[in-house]
Short mmCIF file of C-alpha atoms and ligand atoms in Angstrom, two decimals:
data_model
loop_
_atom_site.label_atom_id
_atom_site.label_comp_id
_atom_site.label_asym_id
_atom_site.label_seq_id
_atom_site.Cartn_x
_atom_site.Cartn_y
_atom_site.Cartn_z
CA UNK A 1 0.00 0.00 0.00
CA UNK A 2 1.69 3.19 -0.57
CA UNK A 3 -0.58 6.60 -0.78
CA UNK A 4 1.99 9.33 -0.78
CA UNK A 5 -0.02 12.00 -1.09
CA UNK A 6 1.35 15.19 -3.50
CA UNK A 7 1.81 18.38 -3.30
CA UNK A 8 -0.32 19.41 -6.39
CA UNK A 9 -3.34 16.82 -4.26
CA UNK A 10 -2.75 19.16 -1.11
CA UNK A 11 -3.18 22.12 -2.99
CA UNK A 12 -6.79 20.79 -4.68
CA UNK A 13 -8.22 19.70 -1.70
CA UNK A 14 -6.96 23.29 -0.33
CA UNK A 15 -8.68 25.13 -3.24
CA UNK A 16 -11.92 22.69 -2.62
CA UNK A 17 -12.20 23.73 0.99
CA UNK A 18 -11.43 27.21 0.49
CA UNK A 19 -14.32 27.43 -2.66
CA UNK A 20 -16.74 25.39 0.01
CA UNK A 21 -16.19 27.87 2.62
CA UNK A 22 -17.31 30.95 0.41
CA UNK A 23 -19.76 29.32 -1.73
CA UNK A 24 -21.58 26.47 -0.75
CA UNK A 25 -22.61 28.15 3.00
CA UNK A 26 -25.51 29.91 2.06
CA UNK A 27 -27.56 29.40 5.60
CA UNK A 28 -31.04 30.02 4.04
CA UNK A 29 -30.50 26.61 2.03
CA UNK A 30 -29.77 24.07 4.66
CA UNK A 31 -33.60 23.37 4.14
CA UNK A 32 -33.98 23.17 0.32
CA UNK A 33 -32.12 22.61 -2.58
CA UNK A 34 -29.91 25.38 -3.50
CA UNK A 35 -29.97 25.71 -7.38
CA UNK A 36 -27.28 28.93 -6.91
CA UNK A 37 -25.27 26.53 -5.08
CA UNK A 38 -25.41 23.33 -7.59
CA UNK A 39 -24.05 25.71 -10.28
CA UNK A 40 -21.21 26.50 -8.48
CA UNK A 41 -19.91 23.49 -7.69
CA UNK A 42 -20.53 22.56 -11.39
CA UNK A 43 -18.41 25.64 -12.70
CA UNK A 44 -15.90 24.55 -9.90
CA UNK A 45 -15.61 21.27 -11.86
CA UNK A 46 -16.11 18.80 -9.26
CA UNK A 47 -19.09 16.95 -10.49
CA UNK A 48 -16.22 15.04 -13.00
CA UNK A 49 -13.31 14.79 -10.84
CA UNK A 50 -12.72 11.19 -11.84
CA UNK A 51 -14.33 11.34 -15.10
CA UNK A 52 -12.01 11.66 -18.32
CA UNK A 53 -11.52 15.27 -20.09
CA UNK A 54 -13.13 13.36 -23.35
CA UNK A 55 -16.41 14.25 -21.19
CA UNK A 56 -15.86 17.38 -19.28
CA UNK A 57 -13.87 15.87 -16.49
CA UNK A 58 -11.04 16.64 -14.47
CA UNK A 59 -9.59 13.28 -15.04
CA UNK A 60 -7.90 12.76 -11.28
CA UNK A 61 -7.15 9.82 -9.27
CA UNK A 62 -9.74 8.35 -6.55
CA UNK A 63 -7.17 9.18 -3.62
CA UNK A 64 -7.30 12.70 -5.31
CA UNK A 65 -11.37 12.43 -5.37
CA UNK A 66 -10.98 11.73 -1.49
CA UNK A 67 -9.23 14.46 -0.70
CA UNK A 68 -11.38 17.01 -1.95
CA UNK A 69 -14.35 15.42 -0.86
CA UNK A 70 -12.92 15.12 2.79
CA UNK A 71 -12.11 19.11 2.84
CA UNK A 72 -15.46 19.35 1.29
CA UNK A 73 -17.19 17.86 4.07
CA UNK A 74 -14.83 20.19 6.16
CA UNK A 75 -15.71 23.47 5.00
CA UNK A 76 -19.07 23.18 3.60
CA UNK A 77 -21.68 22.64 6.94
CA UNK A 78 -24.50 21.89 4.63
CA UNK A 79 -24.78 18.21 5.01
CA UNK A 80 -27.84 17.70 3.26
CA UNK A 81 -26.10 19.74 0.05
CA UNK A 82 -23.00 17.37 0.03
CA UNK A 83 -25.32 14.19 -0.55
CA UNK A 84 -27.23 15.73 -3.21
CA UNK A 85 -23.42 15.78 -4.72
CA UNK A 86 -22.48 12.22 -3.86
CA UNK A 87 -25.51 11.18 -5.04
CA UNK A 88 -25.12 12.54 -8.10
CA UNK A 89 -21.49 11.51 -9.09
CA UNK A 90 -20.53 8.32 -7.09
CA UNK A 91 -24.04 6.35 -7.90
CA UNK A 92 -25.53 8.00 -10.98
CA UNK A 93 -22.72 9.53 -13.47
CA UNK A 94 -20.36 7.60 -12.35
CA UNK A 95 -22.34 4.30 -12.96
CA UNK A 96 -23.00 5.48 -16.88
CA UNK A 97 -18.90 6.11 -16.81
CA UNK A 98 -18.00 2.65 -15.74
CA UNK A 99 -20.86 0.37 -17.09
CA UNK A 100 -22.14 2.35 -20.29
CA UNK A 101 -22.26 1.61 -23.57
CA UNK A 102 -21.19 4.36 -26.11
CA UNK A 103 -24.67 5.31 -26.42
CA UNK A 104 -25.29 5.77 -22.82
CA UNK A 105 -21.77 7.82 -22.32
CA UNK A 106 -22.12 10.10 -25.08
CA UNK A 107 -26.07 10.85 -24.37
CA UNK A 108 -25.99 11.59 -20.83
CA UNK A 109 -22.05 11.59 -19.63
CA UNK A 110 -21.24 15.34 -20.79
CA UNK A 111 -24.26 17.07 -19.41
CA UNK A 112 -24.01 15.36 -15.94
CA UNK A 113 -20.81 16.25 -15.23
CA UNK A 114 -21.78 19.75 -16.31
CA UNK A 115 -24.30 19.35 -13.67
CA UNK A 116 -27.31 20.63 -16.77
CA UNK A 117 -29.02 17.11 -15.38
CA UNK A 118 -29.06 15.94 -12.22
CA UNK A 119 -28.35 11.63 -11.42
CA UNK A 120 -30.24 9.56 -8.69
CA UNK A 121 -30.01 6.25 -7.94
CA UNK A 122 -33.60 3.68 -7.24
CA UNK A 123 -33.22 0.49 -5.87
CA UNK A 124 -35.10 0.26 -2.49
CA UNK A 125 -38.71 -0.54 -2.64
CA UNK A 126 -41.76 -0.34 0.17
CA UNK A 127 -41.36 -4.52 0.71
CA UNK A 128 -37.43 -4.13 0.10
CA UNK A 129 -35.09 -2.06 2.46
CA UNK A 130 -32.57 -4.66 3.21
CA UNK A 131 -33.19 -6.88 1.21
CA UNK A 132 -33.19 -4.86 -1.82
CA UNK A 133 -32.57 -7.86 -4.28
CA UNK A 134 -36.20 -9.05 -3.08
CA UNK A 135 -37.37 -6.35 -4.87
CA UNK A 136 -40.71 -6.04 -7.28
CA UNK A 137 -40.08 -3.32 -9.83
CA UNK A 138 -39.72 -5.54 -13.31
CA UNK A 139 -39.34 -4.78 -16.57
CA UNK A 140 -40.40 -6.86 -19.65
CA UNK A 141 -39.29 -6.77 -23.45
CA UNK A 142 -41.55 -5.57 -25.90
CA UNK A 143 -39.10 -5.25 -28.67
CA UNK A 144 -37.92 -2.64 -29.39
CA UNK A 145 -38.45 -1.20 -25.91
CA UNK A 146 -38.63 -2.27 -22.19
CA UNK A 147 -41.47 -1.56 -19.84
CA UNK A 148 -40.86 -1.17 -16.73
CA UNK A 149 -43.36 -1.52 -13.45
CA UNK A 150 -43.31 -0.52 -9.29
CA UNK A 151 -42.50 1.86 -7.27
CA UNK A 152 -38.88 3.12 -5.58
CA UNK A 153 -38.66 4.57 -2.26
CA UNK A 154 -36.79 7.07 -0.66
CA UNK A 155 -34.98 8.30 -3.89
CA UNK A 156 -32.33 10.60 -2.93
CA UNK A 157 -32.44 13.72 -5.17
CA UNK A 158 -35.93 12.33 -6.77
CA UNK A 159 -37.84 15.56 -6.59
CA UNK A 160 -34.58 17.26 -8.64
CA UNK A 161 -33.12 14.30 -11.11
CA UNK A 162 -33.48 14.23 -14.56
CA UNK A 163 -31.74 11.22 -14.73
CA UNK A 164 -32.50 7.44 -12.66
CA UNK A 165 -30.00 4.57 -12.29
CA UNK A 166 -33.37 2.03 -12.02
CA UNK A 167 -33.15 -2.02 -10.76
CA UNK A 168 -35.40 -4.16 -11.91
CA UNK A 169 -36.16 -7.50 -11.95
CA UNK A 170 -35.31 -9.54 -15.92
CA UNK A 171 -35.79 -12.92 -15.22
CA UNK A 172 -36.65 -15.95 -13.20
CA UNK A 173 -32.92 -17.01 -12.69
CA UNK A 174 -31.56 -16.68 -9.20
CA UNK A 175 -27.72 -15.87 -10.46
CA UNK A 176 -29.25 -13.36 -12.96
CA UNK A 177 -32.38 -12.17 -12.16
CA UNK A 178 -31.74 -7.97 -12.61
CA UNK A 179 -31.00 -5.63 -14.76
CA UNK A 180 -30.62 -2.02 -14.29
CA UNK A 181 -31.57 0.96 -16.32
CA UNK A 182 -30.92 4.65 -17.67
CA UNK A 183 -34.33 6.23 -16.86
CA UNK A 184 -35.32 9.84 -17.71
CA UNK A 185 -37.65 11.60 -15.80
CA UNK A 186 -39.64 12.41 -19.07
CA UNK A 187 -39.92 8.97 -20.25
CA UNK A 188 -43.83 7.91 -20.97
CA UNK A 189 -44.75 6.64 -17.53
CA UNK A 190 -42.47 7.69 -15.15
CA UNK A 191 -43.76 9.84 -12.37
CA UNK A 192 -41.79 11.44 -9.33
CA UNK A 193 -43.67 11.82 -6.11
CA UNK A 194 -44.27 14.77 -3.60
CA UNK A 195 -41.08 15.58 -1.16
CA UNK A 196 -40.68 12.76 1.55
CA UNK A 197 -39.64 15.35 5.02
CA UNK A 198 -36.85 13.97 6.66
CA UNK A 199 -35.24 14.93 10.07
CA UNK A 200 -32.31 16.26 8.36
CA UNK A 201 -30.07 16.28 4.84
CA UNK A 202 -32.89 18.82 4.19
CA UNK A 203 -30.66 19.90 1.53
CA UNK A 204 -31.19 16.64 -0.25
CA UNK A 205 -34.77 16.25 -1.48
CA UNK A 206 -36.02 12.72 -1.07
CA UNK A 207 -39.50 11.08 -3.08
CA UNK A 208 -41.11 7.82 -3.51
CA UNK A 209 -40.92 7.30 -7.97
CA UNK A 210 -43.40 5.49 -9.55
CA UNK A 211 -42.99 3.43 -12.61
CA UNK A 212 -46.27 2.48 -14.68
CA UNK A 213 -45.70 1.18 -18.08
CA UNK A 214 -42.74 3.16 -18.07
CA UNK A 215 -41.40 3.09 -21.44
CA UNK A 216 -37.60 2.95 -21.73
CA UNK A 217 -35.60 2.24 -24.99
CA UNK A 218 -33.63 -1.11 -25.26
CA UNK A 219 -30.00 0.82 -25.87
CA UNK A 220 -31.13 2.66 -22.37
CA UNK A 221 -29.63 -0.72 -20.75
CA UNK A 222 -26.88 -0.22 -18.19
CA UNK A 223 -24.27 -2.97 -18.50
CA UNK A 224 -25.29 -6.66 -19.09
CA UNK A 225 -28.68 -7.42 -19.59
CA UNK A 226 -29.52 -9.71 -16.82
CA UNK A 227 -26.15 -8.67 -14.86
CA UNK A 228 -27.46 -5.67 -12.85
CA UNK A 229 -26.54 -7.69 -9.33
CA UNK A 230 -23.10 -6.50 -10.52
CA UNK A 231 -23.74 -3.07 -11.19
CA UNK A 232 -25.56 -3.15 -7.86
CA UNK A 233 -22.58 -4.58 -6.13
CA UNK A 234 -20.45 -1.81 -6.98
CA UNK A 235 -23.00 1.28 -6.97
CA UNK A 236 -22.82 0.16 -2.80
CA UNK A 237 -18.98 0.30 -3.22
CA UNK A 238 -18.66 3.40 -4.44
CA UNK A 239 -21.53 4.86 -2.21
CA UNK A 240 -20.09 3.35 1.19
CA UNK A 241 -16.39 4.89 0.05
CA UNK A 242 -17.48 8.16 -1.51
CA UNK A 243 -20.57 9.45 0.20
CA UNK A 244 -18.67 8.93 3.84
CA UNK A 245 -15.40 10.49 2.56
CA UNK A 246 -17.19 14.06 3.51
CA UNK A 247 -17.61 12.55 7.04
CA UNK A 248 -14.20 12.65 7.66
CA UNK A 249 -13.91 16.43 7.23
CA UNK A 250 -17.40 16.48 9.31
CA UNK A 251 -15.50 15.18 11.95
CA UNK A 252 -12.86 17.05 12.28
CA UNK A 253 -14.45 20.41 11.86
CA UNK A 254 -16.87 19.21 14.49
CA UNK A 255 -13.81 18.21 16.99
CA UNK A 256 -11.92 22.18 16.15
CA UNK A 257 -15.45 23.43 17.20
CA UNK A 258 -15.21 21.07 20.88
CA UNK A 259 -11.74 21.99 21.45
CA UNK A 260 -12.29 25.17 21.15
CA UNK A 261 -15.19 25.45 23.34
CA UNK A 262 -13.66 23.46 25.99
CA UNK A 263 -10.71 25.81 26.11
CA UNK A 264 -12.88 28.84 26.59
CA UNK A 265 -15.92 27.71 28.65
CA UNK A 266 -15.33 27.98 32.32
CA UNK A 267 -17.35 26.06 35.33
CA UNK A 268 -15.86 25.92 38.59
CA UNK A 269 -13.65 28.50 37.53
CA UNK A 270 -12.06 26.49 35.28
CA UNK A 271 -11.98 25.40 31.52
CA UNK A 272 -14.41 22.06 31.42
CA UNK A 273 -11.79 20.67 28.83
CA UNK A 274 -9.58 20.26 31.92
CA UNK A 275 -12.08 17.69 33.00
CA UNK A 276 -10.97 14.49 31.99
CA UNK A 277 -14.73 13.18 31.19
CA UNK A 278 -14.96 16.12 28.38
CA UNK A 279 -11.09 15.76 27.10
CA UNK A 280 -11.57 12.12 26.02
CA UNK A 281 -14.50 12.72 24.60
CA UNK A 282 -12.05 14.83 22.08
CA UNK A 283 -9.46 12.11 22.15
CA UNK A 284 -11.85 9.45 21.13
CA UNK A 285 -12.88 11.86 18.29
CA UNK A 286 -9.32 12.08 16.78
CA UNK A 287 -8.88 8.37 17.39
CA UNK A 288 -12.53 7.78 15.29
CA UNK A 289 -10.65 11.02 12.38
CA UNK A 290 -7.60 9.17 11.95
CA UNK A 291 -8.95 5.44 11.88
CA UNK A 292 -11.27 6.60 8.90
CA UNK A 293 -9.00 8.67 6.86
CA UNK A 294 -6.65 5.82 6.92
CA UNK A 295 -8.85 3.50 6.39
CA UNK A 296 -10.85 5.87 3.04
CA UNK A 297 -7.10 6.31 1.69
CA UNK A 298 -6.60 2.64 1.81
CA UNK A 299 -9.96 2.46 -0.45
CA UNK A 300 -9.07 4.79 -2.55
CA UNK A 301 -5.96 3.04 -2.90
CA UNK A 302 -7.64 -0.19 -4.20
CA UNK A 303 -9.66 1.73 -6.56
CA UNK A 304 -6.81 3.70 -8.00
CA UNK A 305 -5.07 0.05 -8.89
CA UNK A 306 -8.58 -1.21 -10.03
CA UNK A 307 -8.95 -3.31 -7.48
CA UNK A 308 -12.27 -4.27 -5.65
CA UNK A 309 -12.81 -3.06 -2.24
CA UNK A 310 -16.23 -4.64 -1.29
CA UNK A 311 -15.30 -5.92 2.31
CA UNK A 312 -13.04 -2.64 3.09
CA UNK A 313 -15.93 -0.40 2.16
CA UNK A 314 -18.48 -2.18 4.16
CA UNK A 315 -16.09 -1.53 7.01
CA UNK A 316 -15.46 2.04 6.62
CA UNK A 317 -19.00 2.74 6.46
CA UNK A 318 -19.61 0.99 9.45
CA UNK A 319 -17.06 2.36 11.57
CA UNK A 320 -17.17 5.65 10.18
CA UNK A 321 -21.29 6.27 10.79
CA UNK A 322 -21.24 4.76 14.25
CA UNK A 323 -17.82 7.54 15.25
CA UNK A 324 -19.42 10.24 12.84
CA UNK A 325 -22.91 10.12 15.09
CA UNK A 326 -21.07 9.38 18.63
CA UNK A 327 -18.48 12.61 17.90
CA UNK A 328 -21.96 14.28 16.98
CA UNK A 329 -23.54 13.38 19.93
CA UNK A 330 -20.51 13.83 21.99
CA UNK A 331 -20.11 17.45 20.72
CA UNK A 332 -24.51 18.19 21.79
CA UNK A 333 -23.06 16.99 25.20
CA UNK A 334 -19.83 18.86 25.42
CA UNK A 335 -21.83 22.30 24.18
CA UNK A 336 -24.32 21.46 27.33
CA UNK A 337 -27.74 23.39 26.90
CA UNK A 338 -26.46 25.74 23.92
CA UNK A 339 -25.56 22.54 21.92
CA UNK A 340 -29.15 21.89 22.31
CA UNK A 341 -30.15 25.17 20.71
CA UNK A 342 -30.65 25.58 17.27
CA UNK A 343 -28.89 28.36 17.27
CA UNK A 344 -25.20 26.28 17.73
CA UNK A 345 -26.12 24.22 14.36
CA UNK A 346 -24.83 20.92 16.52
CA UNK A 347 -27.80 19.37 16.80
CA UNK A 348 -28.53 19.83 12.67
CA UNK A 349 -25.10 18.24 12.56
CA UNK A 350 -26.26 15.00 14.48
CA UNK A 351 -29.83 14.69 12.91
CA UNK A 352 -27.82 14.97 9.55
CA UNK A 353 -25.32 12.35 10.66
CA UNK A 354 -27.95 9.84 12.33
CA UNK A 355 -29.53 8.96 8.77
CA UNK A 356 -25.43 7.41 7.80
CA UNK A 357 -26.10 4.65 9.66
CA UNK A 358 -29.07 3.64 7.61
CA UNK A 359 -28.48 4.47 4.04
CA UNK A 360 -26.22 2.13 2.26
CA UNK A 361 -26.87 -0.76 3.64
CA UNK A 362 -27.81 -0.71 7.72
CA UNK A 363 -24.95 -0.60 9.92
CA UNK A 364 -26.46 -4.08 10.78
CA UNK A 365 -26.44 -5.34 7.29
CA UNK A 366 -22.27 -4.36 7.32
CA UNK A 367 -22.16 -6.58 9.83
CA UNK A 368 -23.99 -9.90 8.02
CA UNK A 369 -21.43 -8.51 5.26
CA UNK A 370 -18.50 -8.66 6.86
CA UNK A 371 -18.99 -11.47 8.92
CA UNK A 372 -20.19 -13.72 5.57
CA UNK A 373 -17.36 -12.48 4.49
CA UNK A 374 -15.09 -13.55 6.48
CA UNK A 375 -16.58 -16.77 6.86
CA UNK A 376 -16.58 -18.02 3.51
CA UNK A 377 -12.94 -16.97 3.61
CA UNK A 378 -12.22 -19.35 6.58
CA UNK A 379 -14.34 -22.24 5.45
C1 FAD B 401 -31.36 9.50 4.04
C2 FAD B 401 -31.62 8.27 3.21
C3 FAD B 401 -31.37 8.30 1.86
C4 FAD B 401 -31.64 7.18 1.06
N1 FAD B 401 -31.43 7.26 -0.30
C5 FAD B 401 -31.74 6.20 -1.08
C6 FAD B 401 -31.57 6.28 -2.52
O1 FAD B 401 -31.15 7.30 -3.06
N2 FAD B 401 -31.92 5.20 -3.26
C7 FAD B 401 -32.40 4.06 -2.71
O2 FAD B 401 -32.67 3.12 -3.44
N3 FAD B 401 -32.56 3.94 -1.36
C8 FAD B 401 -32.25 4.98 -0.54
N4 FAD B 401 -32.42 4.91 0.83
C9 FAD B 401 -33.02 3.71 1.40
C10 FAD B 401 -32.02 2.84 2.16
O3 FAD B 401 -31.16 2.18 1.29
C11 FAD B 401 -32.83 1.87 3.04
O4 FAD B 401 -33.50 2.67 3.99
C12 FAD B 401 -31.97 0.84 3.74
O5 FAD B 401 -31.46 -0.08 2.82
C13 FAD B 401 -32.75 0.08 4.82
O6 FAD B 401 -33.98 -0.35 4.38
P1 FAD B 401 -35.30 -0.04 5.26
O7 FAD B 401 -35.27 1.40 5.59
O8 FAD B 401 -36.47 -0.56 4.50
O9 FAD B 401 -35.11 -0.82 6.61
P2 FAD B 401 -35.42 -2.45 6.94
O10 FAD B 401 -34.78 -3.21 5.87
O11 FAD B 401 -36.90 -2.53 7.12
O12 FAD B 401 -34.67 -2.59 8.27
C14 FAD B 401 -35.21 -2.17 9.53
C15 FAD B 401 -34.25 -2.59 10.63
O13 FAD B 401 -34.10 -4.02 10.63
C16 FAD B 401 -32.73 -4.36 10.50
N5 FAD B 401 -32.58 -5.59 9.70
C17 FAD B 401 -33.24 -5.92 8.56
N6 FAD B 401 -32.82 -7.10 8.10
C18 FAD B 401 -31.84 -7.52 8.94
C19 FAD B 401 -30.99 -8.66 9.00
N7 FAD B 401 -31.03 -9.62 8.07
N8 FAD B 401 -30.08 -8.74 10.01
C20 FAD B 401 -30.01 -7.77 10.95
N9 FAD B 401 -30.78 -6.66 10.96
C21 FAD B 401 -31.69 -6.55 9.97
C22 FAD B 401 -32.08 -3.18 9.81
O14 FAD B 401 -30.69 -3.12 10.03
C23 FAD B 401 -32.84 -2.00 10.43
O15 FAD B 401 -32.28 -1.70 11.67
C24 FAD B 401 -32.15 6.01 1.66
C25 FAD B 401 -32.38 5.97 3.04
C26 FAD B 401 -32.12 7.09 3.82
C27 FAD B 401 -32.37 7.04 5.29
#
């Protein structure tokens, strides 16, 4: 493993954190999505970091893509904003980039990372959360088009997308029984439902989609026909890698904020940092920083040398969601009463970070990973 990390990769995640700070804090959007804000961070360029220039991209490594998306999630506080981003790149665009045929690519792959049409991704249905591949959506061939039936739930970015990375079921045969699909919010029979409030990432619009005889054109295929279980497979690797690489910065903004609160709030005439029950509390949350940087470089790594990275990402999200909510919580305790307030934006932090430990795949469901992992290793 060797992630040296540049000069010239210093400087960009420098120049992402210092464009975050002054342009994607606006405080009247943590509630809505901020169209003023979405074209910055398209004419900052960041929507293709990893994509080629033959699209619009900037054509950088992963590890470089980590960088800047950890000292995005550093200097911009709007949570909710950020996913809108990942969910764009790391589970839409990105999908089309790795999976698409020419068609696909030279249709949609331009104007995405131009940010002129937004990407979401639909898998999870009403009956399947967890166990997404019991889903019901299904799509049948009518020659020179597929139709496609059901209903998605909680479809990050729905309200906003243009564009749908859609699962659906293809055949009867266990090994290949989905496929997924480019979908277009204007295609005949596609419908996007009313807003879905959530307790936070209010920045992130979220709807149910419905699919009724949803007409979508055969060459509007992603991948393999019958092979989406793959494309699935690696839209969670991505996701669990890229959409917790801003947590990192999260983090560690959150811990300057503690520290420096400690050191200037007095009780018993004295800082309450020099309480050892509120300085560990900041240990532990340097600990939790380091552990998951190392561990997202390491990822990064792996992608950079094309490897696969299934069991390291199921363990960075883990570890990473249950640290990223207890240095949230942590921080509402060491703030006391005015942590409580809304007016100290640390109690928006935690209701942002309490939704990590359920998208992706449940903290839980990391576990059955890893552990069947691990186990058909041994056996
Ligand atoms: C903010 C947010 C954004 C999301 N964005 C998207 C999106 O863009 N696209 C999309 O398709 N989906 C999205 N989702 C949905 C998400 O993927 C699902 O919520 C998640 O997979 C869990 O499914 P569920 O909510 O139905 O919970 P369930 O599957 O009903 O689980 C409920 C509880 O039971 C536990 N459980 C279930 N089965 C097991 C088991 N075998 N072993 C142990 N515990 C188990 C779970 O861990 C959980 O604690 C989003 C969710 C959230 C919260």
């Amino acid at each position: 493993m060797d992630f040296l990390i540049s000069e010239e990769q210093i400087m960009l995640k420098k120049e992402m954190m210092t464009f975050a700070k002054n342009h994607l804090n606006d405080k009247d959007s943590m509630e809505t999505f901020s169209k003023d804000m979405w074209q910055a961070i398209c004419d900052f360029g960041l929507l293709g970091v990893t994509v080629s220039e033959e699209y619009g991209g900037l054509g950088e490594s992963y590890l470089t893509a980590a960088l800047m998306f950890e000292g995005l999630g550093y200097a911009c506080h709007n949570n909710g904003f950020i996913f809108v981003i990942n969910n764009h790149i790391w589970v839409s665009q990105n999908l089309i980039y790795l999976y698409g045929n020419k068609h696909l690519k030279d249709k949609y792959l331009a104007i995405m990372v131009a940010g002129q049409k937004i990407g979401a991704i639909a898998i999870t249905e009403a009956e399947a959360g967890s166990d997404a591949m019991n889903m019901a959506t299904h799509a049948e061939d009518k020659g020179d088009y597929y139709v496609l039936n059901g209903t998605k739930m909680f479809i990050s970015n729905g309200p906003i997308a243009d564009i749908f990375i859609v699962f659906a079921v293809t055949s009867e045969d266990s090994f290949k029984r989905y496929t997924a699909f480019v979908v277009e919010k204007d295609f005949e029979g596609f419908q996007v439902c009313e807003d879905i409030k959530k307790m936070g990432l209010g920045a992130c619009p979220t709807s149910e989609i419905v699919m009724d005889n949803c007409k979508v054109p055969k060459e509007n295929v992603l991948g393999t026909f019958n092979m989406g279980a793959n494309i699935l497979t690696a839209a969670l690797e991505w996701e669990r890698c890229y959409e917790f690489a801003p947590h990192v910065g999260v983090m560690q903004r959150i811990m300057e904020r503690c520290i420096e609160h400690a050191n200037s709030r007095k009780q018993f005439s004295r800082f309450i940092g020099d309480n050892q029950a509120i300085s560990h509390k900041i240990a532990d949350m340097q600990v939790s920083i380091e552990l998951s940087r190392l561990m997202l470089y390491k990822i990064a790594w792996l992608k950079d040398q094309g490897k696969s990275a299934f069991m390291e990402t199921s363990i960075f999200k883990l570890y990473i969601s249950e640290n990223y909510i207890k240095t949230c919580r942590d921080a509402l305790q060491i703030f006391g009463a005015y942590g409580y307030t809304c007016e100290y934006d640390i109690e928006r932090e935690l209701r942002d970070a309490l939704a990590c430990s359920i998208y992706s795949g449940t903290n839980e469901m990391q576990k059955n990973t890893i552990y069947n992992m691990i186990r058909s290793r041994a056996l």
